[in-house]
């Protein structure tokens, strides 16, 4: 703290859905949505009924209470004993926009006036320590600056949505005339994105090393990717050493006592829990060493006939070395999630510590729905560990609603040297919500084909169990010829056609697109990859289809000139099968008047 700045924590109080929870006699408590967080009633207040006549309450005693939605503590919100005078009973909810309190009204049920919920009294679940959880208590306004309901502010222009103001908790700075700066701790005593308030270090406040997870309190929640034997002591962190190509080529087994297990088809028993903190791995290695090590690692996959898996895995690793956010798209059951788990396994990541799998739910509307432990790890970048996050079914909810703060953290990392990585899976089918241009521009898009053949294929994770890469390839310097001839020709056609036909500018590749295309091409060349890993045709097919053709969407009069021009330039390259397939779908959609890459 220097100068004449004082610090306080800016705390948003986001609106949550409000539910009417009820039960009769000893039955299990049920919930009915009484007030949706997007209801216009929240802006000005008022009364409206909610669908509580559906249960058709029976005459007799009833217990009910108003409770908040997921993420907020319900401890201490006790039910009220009521009686049903007349069935079916009709209920309504009244909302006071000034005091931010909700109450229930009913002529058929007694004591409904005692049912109320004040949003400014709510406490987030992760902000309550187990030993202090009791009645929800209001946070004193005097300890910080409060905002009354703070969702993200978004400009919505048709298919394009841009977040102009994010409602994140964090330090708020303002000028102060006082000579000594004032420090206002956050109300919940937790740190914001920029760390906790500075306090003198004492024996009571001095930080202690984080205790490693134990079998009694395992860190893993889903499936352990890599683990050590329970009695094996964690090795001391070491700086990465120069990699010998001959040594890397012969490498294929983990350190003594180590082993790797994954869940999948044919997996027997679950692997043991993580018993020790992993040592910080080498985040990046020399490109040629990476190419040699990867070739040795995937040989068992090639022998099992998993050639497509090898190509997809190589493309994913190259993409992650270029852009920290990768979208894996394809039909349901094509192995998108398994591919991300395989990448985490061979990078030596640990479930629950350096690898996190998040199953997205349709009702997610803010980052608060993401597990608190996962969100806490987003800013834990000083321990030297690489981290990978898998957002499964990322488009079940709008990523702009719950993921934008995380994506901004990813973008702040050095280009090509990110320690924090993320993958998202999305289905390409008629029922899926397409990602917005904002999300597509921030991600490297990789399309995964449906599996071929009906024969039972082995689980790739089991085939290469125990093998590990030392890291991702370090970014290669850009050559004078930053784009390959075929990719450069497609970019030139796009630019010339948009200018000549006066089409929409968002059909053109963005600055992120051009930088990523150039960097990934240079990295591929510097790695000197064996064509059996990923051929040049496959690389350029992924680059053009995933980074350029995904932008070809919209009304037919805007898109048709581009489709014609692209068909002409790509007609001499039949090996770019994904590009050919996308153009064929676009050509068929032109008859319907609208083109979308997601149908």
PDB file of N, CA, C and O in Angstrom, residues 39-95:
ATOM      1  N   UNK A  39     -36.658 -12.567 -13.183  1.00  0.00           N
ATOM      2  CA  UNK A  39     -38.017 -12.030 -13.219  1.00  0.00           C
ATOM      3  C   UNK A  39     -37.970 -10.507 -13.133  1.00  0.00           C
ATOM      4  O   UNK A  39     -37.281  -9.942 -12.274  1.00  0.00           O
ATOM      5  N   UNK A  40     -38.681  -9.802 -14.028  1.00  0.00           N
ATOM      6  CA  UNK A  40     -38.705  -8.323 -13.963  1.00  0.00           C
ATOM      7  C   UNK A  40     -39.223  -7.801 -12.634  1.00  0.00           C
ATOM      8  O   UNK A  40     -38.976  -6.637 -12.280  1.00  0.00           O
ATOM      9  N   UNK A  41     -39.923  -8.631 -11.868  1.00  0.00           N
ATOM     10  CA  UNK A  41     -40.426  -8.220 -10.567  1.00  0.00           C
ATOM     11  C   UNK A  41     -39.296  -7.771  -9.643  1.00  0.00           C
ATOM     12  O   UNK A  41     -39.489  -6.929  -8.767  1.00  0.00           O
ATOM     13  N   UNK A  42     -38.092  -8.321  -9.828  1.00  0.00           N
ATOM     14  CA  UNK A  42     -36.965  -7.989  -8.967  1.00  0.00           C
ATOM     15  C   UNK A  42     -36.524  -6.541  -9.133  1.00  0.00           C
ATOM     16  O   UNK A  42     -35.907  -5.970  -8.237  1.00  0.00           O
ATOM     17  N   UNK A  43     -36.820  -5.930 -10.264  1.00  0.00           N
ATOM     18  CA  UNK A  43     -36.379  -4.561 -10.506  1.00  0.00           C
ATOM     19  C   UNK A  43     -37.227  -3.528  -9.760  1.00  0.00           C
ATOM     20  O   UNK A  43     -36.705  -2.526  -9.272  1.00  0.00           O
ATOM     21  N   UNK A  44     -38.535  -3.757  -9.714  1.00  0.00           N
ATOM     22  CA  UNK A  44     -39.425  -2.725  -9.178  1.00  0.00           C
ATOM     23  C   UNK A  44     -40.276  -3.212  -8.002  1.00  0.00           C
ATOM     24  O   UNK A  44     -40.873  -2.390  -7.315  1.00  0.00           O
ATOM     25  N   UNK A  45     -40.348  -4.502  -7.771  1.00  0.00           N
ATOM     26  CA  UNK A  45     -41.159  -5.026  -6.684  1.00  0.00           C
ATOM     27  C   UNK A  45     -42.580  -5.298  -7.126  1.00  0.00           C
ATOM     28  O   UNK A  45     -43.033  -4.891  -8.204  1.00  0.00           O
ATOM     29  N   UNK A  46     -43.324  -6.008  -6.276  1.00  0.00           N
ATOM     30  CA  UNK A  46     -44.702  -6.336  -6.587  1.00  0.00           C
ATOM     31  C   UNK A  46     -45.069  -7.718  -6.092  1.00  0.00           C
ATOM     32  O   UNK A  46     -44.351  -8.336  -5.293  1.00  0.00           O
ATOM     33  N   UNK A  47     -46.198  -8.207  -6.577  1.00  0.00           N
ATOM     34  CA  UNK A  47     -46.731  -9.495  -6.142  1.00  0.00           C
ATOM     35  C   UNK A  47     -47.150 -10.285  -7.370  1.00  0.00           C
ATOM     36  O   UNK A  47     -47.732  -9.725  -8.308  1.00  0.00           O
ATOM     37  N   UNK A  48     -46.842 -11.565  -7.384  1.00  0.00           N
ATOM     38  CA  UNK A  48     -47.435 -12.438  -8.399  1.00  0.00           C
ATOM     39  C   UNK A  48     -47.515 -13.865  -7.867  1.00  0.00           C
ATOM     40  O   UNK A  48     -46.730 -14.265  -7.000  1.00  0.00           O
ATOM     41  N   UNK A  49     -48.474 -14.636  -8.352  1.00  0.00           N
ATOM     42  CA  UNK A  49     -48.615 -16.024  -7.877  1.00  0.00           C
ATOM     43  C   UNK A  49     -47.511 -16.904  -8.449  1.00  0.00           C
ATOM     44  O   UNK A  49     -46.880 -16.573  -9.451  1.00  0.00           O
ATOM     45  N   UNK A  50     -47.247 -18.005  -7.767  1.00  0.00           N
ATOM     46  CA  UNK A  50     -46.343 -19.000  -8.325  1.00  0.00           C
ATOM     47  C   UNK A  50     -47.035 -20.355  -8.294  1.00  0.00           C
ATOM     48  O   UNK A  50     -48.015 -20.559  -7.586  1.00  0.00           O
ATOM     49  N   UNK A  51     -46.519 -21.278  -9.100  1.00  0.00           N
ATOM     50  CA  UNK A  51     -47.228 -22.540  -9.388  1.00  0.00           C
ATOM     51  C   UNK A  51     -47.151 -23.490  -8.204  1.00  0.00           C
ATOM     52  O   UNK A  51     -46.505 -24.534  -8.259  1.00  0.00           O
ATOM     53  N   UNK A  52     -47.822 -23.128  -7.099  1.00  0.00           N
ATOM     54  CA  UNK A  52     -47.874 -24.020  -5.951  1.00  0.00           C
ATOM     55  C   UNK A  52     -49.170 -24.808  -5.896  1.00  0.00           C
ATOM     56  O   UNK A  52     -49.392 -25.578  -4.978  1.00  0.00           O
ATOM     57  N   UNK A  53     -50.059 -24.601  -6.860  1.00  0.00           N
ATOM     58  CA  UNK A  53     -51.281 -25.391  -6.900  1.00  0.00           C
ATOM     59  C   UNK A  53     -51.025 -26.767  -7.498  1.00  0.00           C
ATOM     60  O   UNK A  53     -51.856 -27.646  -7.398  1.00  0.00           O
ATOM     61  N   UNK A  54     -49.853 -26.939  -8.121  1.00  0.00           N
ATOM     62  CA  UNK A  54     -49.545 -28.235  -8.733  1.00  0.00           C
ATOM     63  C   UNK A  54     -49.530 -29.362  -7.713  1.00  0.00           C
ATOM     64  O   UNK A  54     -50.109 -30.425  -7.940  1.00  0.00           O
ATOM     65  N   UNK A  55     -48.906 -29.194  -6.521  1.00  0.00           N
ATOM     66  CA  UNK A  55     -48.922 -30.289  -5.548  1.00  0.00           C
ATOM     67  C   UNK A  55     -50.306 -30.571  -4.985  1.00  0.00           C
ATOM     68  O   UNK A  55     -50.516 -31.635  -4.393  1.00  0.00           O
ATOM     69  N   UNK A  56     -51.257 -29.626  -5.143  1.00  0.00           N
ATOM     70  CA  UNK A  56     -52.612 -29.819  -4.635  1.00  0.00           C
ATOM     71  C   UNK A  56     -52.561 -30.176  -3.153  1.00  0.00           C
ATOM     72  O   UNK A  56     -52.888 -31.292  -2.744  1.00  0.00           O
ATOM     73  N   UNK A  57     -52.116 -29.200  -2.347  1.00  0.00           N
ATOM     74  CA  UNK A  57     -51.901 -29.434  -0.918  1.00  0.00           C
ATOM     75  C   UNK A  57     -53.137 -30.064  -0.268  1.00  0.00           C
ATOM     76  O   UNK A  57     -54.266 -29.634  -0.488  1.00  0.00           O
ATOM     77  N   UNK A  58     -52.910 -31.090   0.508  1.00  0.00           N
ATOM     78  CA  UNK A  58     -53.984 -31.717   1.268  1.00  0.00           C
ATOM     79  C   UNK A  58     -54.259 -30.906   2.526  1.00  0.00           C
ATOM     80  O   UNK A  58     -53.393 -30.209   3.047  1.00  0.00           O
ATOM     81  N   UNK A  59     -55.475 -31.008   3.013  1.00  0.00           N
ATOM     82  CA  UNK A  59     -55.819 -30.334   4.254  1.00  0.00           C
ATOM     83  C   UNK A  59     -55.000 -30.920   5.393  1.00  0.00           C
ATOM     84  O   UNK A  59     -54.785 -32.132   5.469  1.00  0.00           O
ATOM     85  N   UNK A  60     -54.556 -30.061   6.291  1.00  0.00           N
ATOM     86  CA  UNK A  60     -53.796 -30.559   7.421  1.00  0.00           C
ATOM     87  C   UNK A  60     -52.546 -29.748   7.654  1.00  0.00           C
ATOM     88  O   UNK A  60     -52.328 -28.699   7.046  1.00  0.00           O
ATOM     89  N   UNK A  61     -51.685 -30.229   8.539  1.00  0.00           N
ATOM     90  CA  UNK A  61     -50.474 -29.483   8.878  1.00  0.00           C
ATOM     91  C   UNK A  61     -49.491 -29.433   7.710  1.00  0.00           C
ATOM     92  O   UNK A  61     -49.428 -30.344   6.884  1.00  0.00           O
ATOM     93  N   UNK A  62     -48.714 -28.363   7.678  1.00  0.00           N
ATOM     94  CA  UNK A  62     -47.760 -28.140   6.600  1.00  0.00           C
ATOM     95  C   UNK A  62     -46.566 -27.384   7.162  1.00  0.00           C
ATOM     96  O   UNK A  62     -46.727 -26.492   7.988  1.00  0.00           O
ATOM     97  N   UNK A  63     -45.372 -27.746   6.755  1.00  0.00           N
ATOM     98  CA  UNK A  63     -44.160 -27.016   7.102  1.00  0.00           C
ATOM     99  C   UNK A  63     -43.593 -26.386   5.843  1.00  0.00           C
ATOM    100  O   UNK A  63     -43.461 -27.067   4.815  1.00  0.00           O
ATOM    101  N   UNK A  64     -43.272 -25.124   5.905  1.00  0.00           N
ATOM    102  CA  UNK A  64     -42.755 -24.446   4.728  1.00  0.00           C
ATOM    103  C   UNK A  64     -41.716 -23.395   5.092  1.00  0.00           C
ATOM    104  O   UNK A  64     -41.658 -22.914   6.230  1.00  0.00           O
ATOM    105  N   UNK A  65     -40.885 -23.048   4.119  1.00  0.00           N
ATOM    106  CA  UNK A  65     -39.887 -21.999   4.293  1.00  0.00           C
ATOM    107  C   UNK A  65     -39.463 -21.486   2.917  1.00  0.00           C
ATOM    108  O   UNK A  65     -39.611 -22.181   1.914  1.00  0.00           O
ATOM    109  N   UNK A  66     -38.940 -20.271   2.869  1.00  0.00           N
ATOM    110  CA  UNK A  66     -38.357 -19.722   1.662  1.00  0.00           C
ATOM    111  C   UNK A  66     -36.849 -19.932   1.730  1.00  0.00           C
ATOM    112  O   UNK A  66     -36.210 -19.605   2.736  1.00  0.00           O
ATOM    113  N   UNK A  67     -36.263 -20.475   0.669  1.00  0.00           N
ATOM    114  CA  UNK A  67     -34.834 -20.787   0.669  1.00  0.00           C
ATOM    115  C   UNK A  67     -34.196 -20.232  -0.605  1.00  0.00           C
ATOM    116  O   UNK A  67     -34.866 -20.104  -1.641  1.00  0.00           O
ATOM    117  N   UNK A  68     -32.901 -19.903  -0.543  1.00  0.00           N
ATOM    118  CA  UNK A  68     -32.210 -19.408  -1.748  1.00  0.00           C
ATOM    119  C   UNK A  68     -31.804 -20.555  -2.659  1.00  0.00           C
ATOM    120  O   UNK A  68     -31.900 -21.735  -2.305  1.00  0.00           O
ATOM    121  N   UNK A  69     -31.300 -20.196  -3.836  1.00  0.00           N
ATOM    122  CA  UNK A  69     -30.850 -21.186  -4.800  1.00  0.00           C
ATOM    123  C   UNK A  69     -29.487 -21.750  -4.454  1.00  0.00           C
ATOM    124  O   UNK A  69     -28.922 -21.468  -3.388  1.00  0.00           O
ATOM    125  N   UNK A  70     -28.908 -22.567  -5.368  1.00  0.00           N
ATOM    126  CA  UNK A  70     -27.622 -23.211  -5.096  1.00  0.00           C
ATOM    127  C   UNK A  70     -26.521 -22.191  -4.827  1.00  0.00           C
ATOM    128  O   UNK A  70     -26.494 -21.111  -5.398  1.00  0.00           O
ATOM    129  N   UNK A  71     -25.606 -22.581  -3.939  1.00  0.00           N
ATOM    130  CA  UNK A  71     -24.466 -21.732  -3.630  1.00  0.00           C
ATOM    131  C   UNK A  71     -24.627 -20.904  -2.367  1.00  0.00           C
ATOM    132  O   UNK A  71     -23.641 -20.367  -1.849  1.00  0.00           O
ATOM    133  N   UNK A  72     -25.864 -20.785  -1.852  1.00  0.00           N
ATOM    134  CA  UNK A  72     -26.107 -20.010  -0.642  1.00  0.00           C
ATOM    135  C   UNK A  72     -26.482 -20.940   0.511  1.00  0.00           C
ATOM    136  O   UNK A  72     -27.195 -21.928   0.327  1.00  0.00           O
ATOM    137  N   UNK A  73     -25.999 -20.607   1.681  1.00  0.00           N
ATOM    138  CA  UNK A  73     -26.252 -21.431   2.860  1.00  0.00           C
ATOM    139  C   UNK A  73     -27.725 -21.360   3.261  1.00  0.00           C
ATOM    140  O   UNK A  73     -28.336 -20.289   3.262  1.00  0.00           O
ATOM    141  N   UNK A  74     -28.292 -22.510   3.613  1.00  0.00           N
ATOM    142  CA  UNK A  74     -29.669 -22.580   4.109  1.00  0.00           C
ATOM    143  C   UNK A  74     -29.708 -22.894   5.610  1.00  0.00           C
ATOM    144  O   UNK A  74     -30.789 -23.070   6.167  1.00  0.00           O
ATOM    145  N   UNK A  75     -28.536 -22.998   6.201  1.00  0.00           N
ATOM    146  CA  UNK A  75     -28.467 -23.325   7.622  1.00  0.00           C
ATOM    147  C   UNK A  75     -29.103 -22.201   8.436  1.00  0.00           C
ATOM    148  O   UNK A  75     -28.807 -21.021   8.243  1.00  0.00           O
ATOM    149  N   UNK A  76     -29.991 -22.569   9.346  1.00  0.00           N
ATOM    150  CA  UNK A  76     -30.650 -21.585  10.197  1.00  0.00           C
ATOM    151  C   UNK A  76     -31.964 -21.080   9.653  1.00  0.00           C
ATOM    152  O   UNK A  76     -32.675 -20.376  10.357  1.00  0.00           O
ATOM    153  N   UNK A  77     -32.309 -21.388   8.422  1.00  0.00           N
ATOM    154  CA  UNK A  77     -33.602 -20.981   7.860  1.00  0.00           C
ATOM    155  C   UNK A  77     -34.608 -22.066   8.257  1.00  0.00           C
ATOM    156  O   UNK A  77     -34.736 -23.099   7.581  1.00  0.00           O
ATOM    157  N   UNK A  78     -35.282 -21.852   9.373  1.00  0.00           N
ATOM    158  CA  UNK A  78     -36.155 -22.878   9.940  1.00  0.00           C
ATOM    159  C   UNK A  78     -37.538 -22.823   9.303  1.00  0.00           C
ATOM    160  O   UNK A  78     -38.049 -21.746   8.980  1.00  0.00           O
ATOM    161  N   UNK A  79     -38.191 -23.977   9.139  1.00  0.00           N
ATOM    162  CA  UNK A  79     -39.540 -23.995   8.565  1.00  0.00           C
ATOM    163  C   UNK A  79     -40.583 -23.483   9.555  1.00  0.00           C
ATOM    164  O   UNK A  79     -40.388 -23.510  10.776  1.00  0.00           O
ATOM    165  N   UNK A  80     -41.672 -23.005   9.006  1.00  0.00           N
ATOM    166  CA  UNK A  80     -42.803 -22.516   9.796  1.00  0.00           C
ATOM    167  C   UNK A  80     -43.922 -23.553   9.716  1.00  0.00           C
ATOM    168  O   UNK A  80     -44.255 -24.035   8.625  1.00  0.00           O
ATOM    169  N   UNK A  81     -44.492 -23.894  10.869  1.00  0.00           N
ATOM    170  CA  UNK A  81     -45.609 -24.845  10.892  1.00  0.00           C
ATOM    171  C   UNK A  81     -46.897 -24.093  10.563  1.00  0.00           C
ATOM    172  O   UNK A  81     -47.254 -23.121  11.220  1.00  0.00           O
ATOM    173  N   UNK A  82     -47.590 -24.576   9.538  1.00  0.00           N
ATOM    174  CA  UNK A  82     -48.806 -23.930   9.061  1.00  0.00           C
ATOM    175  C   UNK A  82     -49.890 -24.987   8.917  1.00  0.00           C
ATOM    176  O   UNK A  82     -49.650 -26.183   9.112  1.00  0.00           O
ATOM    177  N   UNK A  83     -51.078 -24.539   8.562  1.00  0.00           N
ATOM    178  CA  UNK A  83     -52.181 -25.480   8.315  1.00  0.00           C
ATOM    179  C   UNK A  83     -52.903 -25.052   7.047  1.00  0.00           C
ATOM    180  O   UNK A  83     -53.066 -23.857   6.775  1.00  0.00           O
ATOM    181  N   UNK A  84     -53.309 -26.044   6.276  1.00  0.00           N
ATOM    182  CA  UNK A  84     -54.019 -25.796   5.020  1.00  0.00           C
ATOM    183  C   UNK A  84     -55.509 -25.780   5.317  1.00  0.00           C
ATOM    184  O   UNK A  84     -56.087 -26.783   5.746  1.00  0.00           O
ATOM    185  N   UNK A  85     -56.132 -24.612   5.110  1.00  0.00           N
ATOM    186  CA  UNK A  85     -57.564 -24.469   5.390  1.00  0.00           C
ATOM    187  C   UNK A  85     -58.414 -24.947   4.217  1.00  0.00           C
ATOM    188  O   UNK A  85     -59.518 -25.447   4.391  1.00  0.00           O
ATOM    189  N   UNK A  86     -57.873 -24.776   3.003  1.00  0.00           N
ATOM    190  CA  UNK A  86     -58.650 -25.105   1.814  1.00  0.00           C
ATOM    191  C   UNK A  86     -57.710 -25.614   0.741  1.00  0.00           C
ATOM    192  O   UNK A  86     -56.620 -25.067   0.546  1.00  0.00           O
ATOM    193  N   UNK A  87     -58.108 -26.685   0.069  1.00  0.00           N
ATOM    194  CA  UNK A  87     -57.283 -27.235  -1.006  1.00  0.00           C
ATOM    195  C   UNK A  87     -58.115 -27.285  -2.291  1.00  0.00           C
ATOM    196  O   UNK A  87     -59.314 -27.553  -2.255  1.00  0.00           O
ATOM    197  N   UNK A  88     -57.496 -27.036  -3.456  1.00  0.00           N
ATOM    198  CA  UNK A  88     -56.072 -26.692  -3.612  1.00  0.00           C
ATOM    199  C   UNK A  88     -55.775 -25.266  -3.145  1.00  0.00           C
ATOM    200  O   UNK A  88     -56.619 -24.389  -3.271  1.00  0.00           O
ATOM    201  N   UNK A  89     -54.585 -25.086  -2.582  1.00  0.00           N
ATOM    202  CA  UNK A  89     -54.187 -23.789  -2.046  1.00  0.00           C
ATOM    203  C   UNK A  89     -53.428 -22.988  -3.096  1.00  0.00           C
ATOM    204  O   UNK A  89     -52.666 -23.550  -3.885  1.00  0.00           O
ATOM    205  N   UNK A  90     -53.673 -21.699  -3.105  1.00  0.00           N
ATOM    206  CA  UNK A  90     -52.985 -20.808  -4.026  1.00  0.00           C
ATOM    207  C   UNK A  90     -52.051 -19.904  -3.235  1.00  0.00           C
ATOM    208  O   UNK A  90     -52.437 -19.342  -2.215  1.00  0.00           O
ATOM    209  N   UNK A  91     -50.830 -19.775  -3.728  1.00  0.00           N
ATOM    210  CA  UNK A  91     -49.847 -18.946  -3.059  1.00  0.00           C
ATOM    211  C   UNK A  91     -49.301 -17.910  -4.025  1.00  0.00           C
ATOM    212  O   UNK A  91     -49.249 -18.133  -5.241  1.00  0.00           O
ATOM    213  N   UNK A  92     -48.855 -16.787  -3.480  1.00  0.00           N
ATOM    214  CA  UNK A  92     -48.185 -15.753  -4.263  1.00  0.00           C
ATOM    215  C   UNK A  92     -46.998 -15.257  -3.469  1.00  0.00           C
ATOM    216  O   UNK A  92     -46.920 -15.448  -2.248  1.00  0.00           O
ATOM    217  N   UNK A  93     -46.070 -14.629  -4.158  1.00  0.00           N
ATOM    218  CA  UNK A  93     -44.866 -14.101  -3.516  1.00  0.00           C
ATOM    219  C   UNK A  93     -44.816 -12.599  -3.754  1.00  0.00           C
ATOM    220  O   UNK A  93     -45.104 -12.116  -4.855  1.00  0.00           O
ATOM    221  N   UNK A  94     -44.505 -11.872  -2.700  1.00  0.00           N
ATOM    222  CA  UNK A  94     -44.347 -10.420  -2.817  1.00  0.00           C
ATOM    223  C   UNK A  94     -42.869 -10.085  -2.664  1.00  0.00           C
ATOM    224  O   UNK A  94     -42.161 -10.692  -1.855  1.00  0.00           O
ATOM    225  N   UNK A  95     -42.439  -9.104  -3.440  1.00  0.00           N
ATOM    226  CA  UNK A  95     -41.013  -8.744  -3.451  1.00  0.00           C
ATOM    227  C   UNK A  95     -40.886  -7.249  -3.247  1.00  0.00           C
ATOM    228  O   UNK A  95     -41.495  -6.442  -3.954  1.00  0.00           O
TER     229      UNK A  95
END
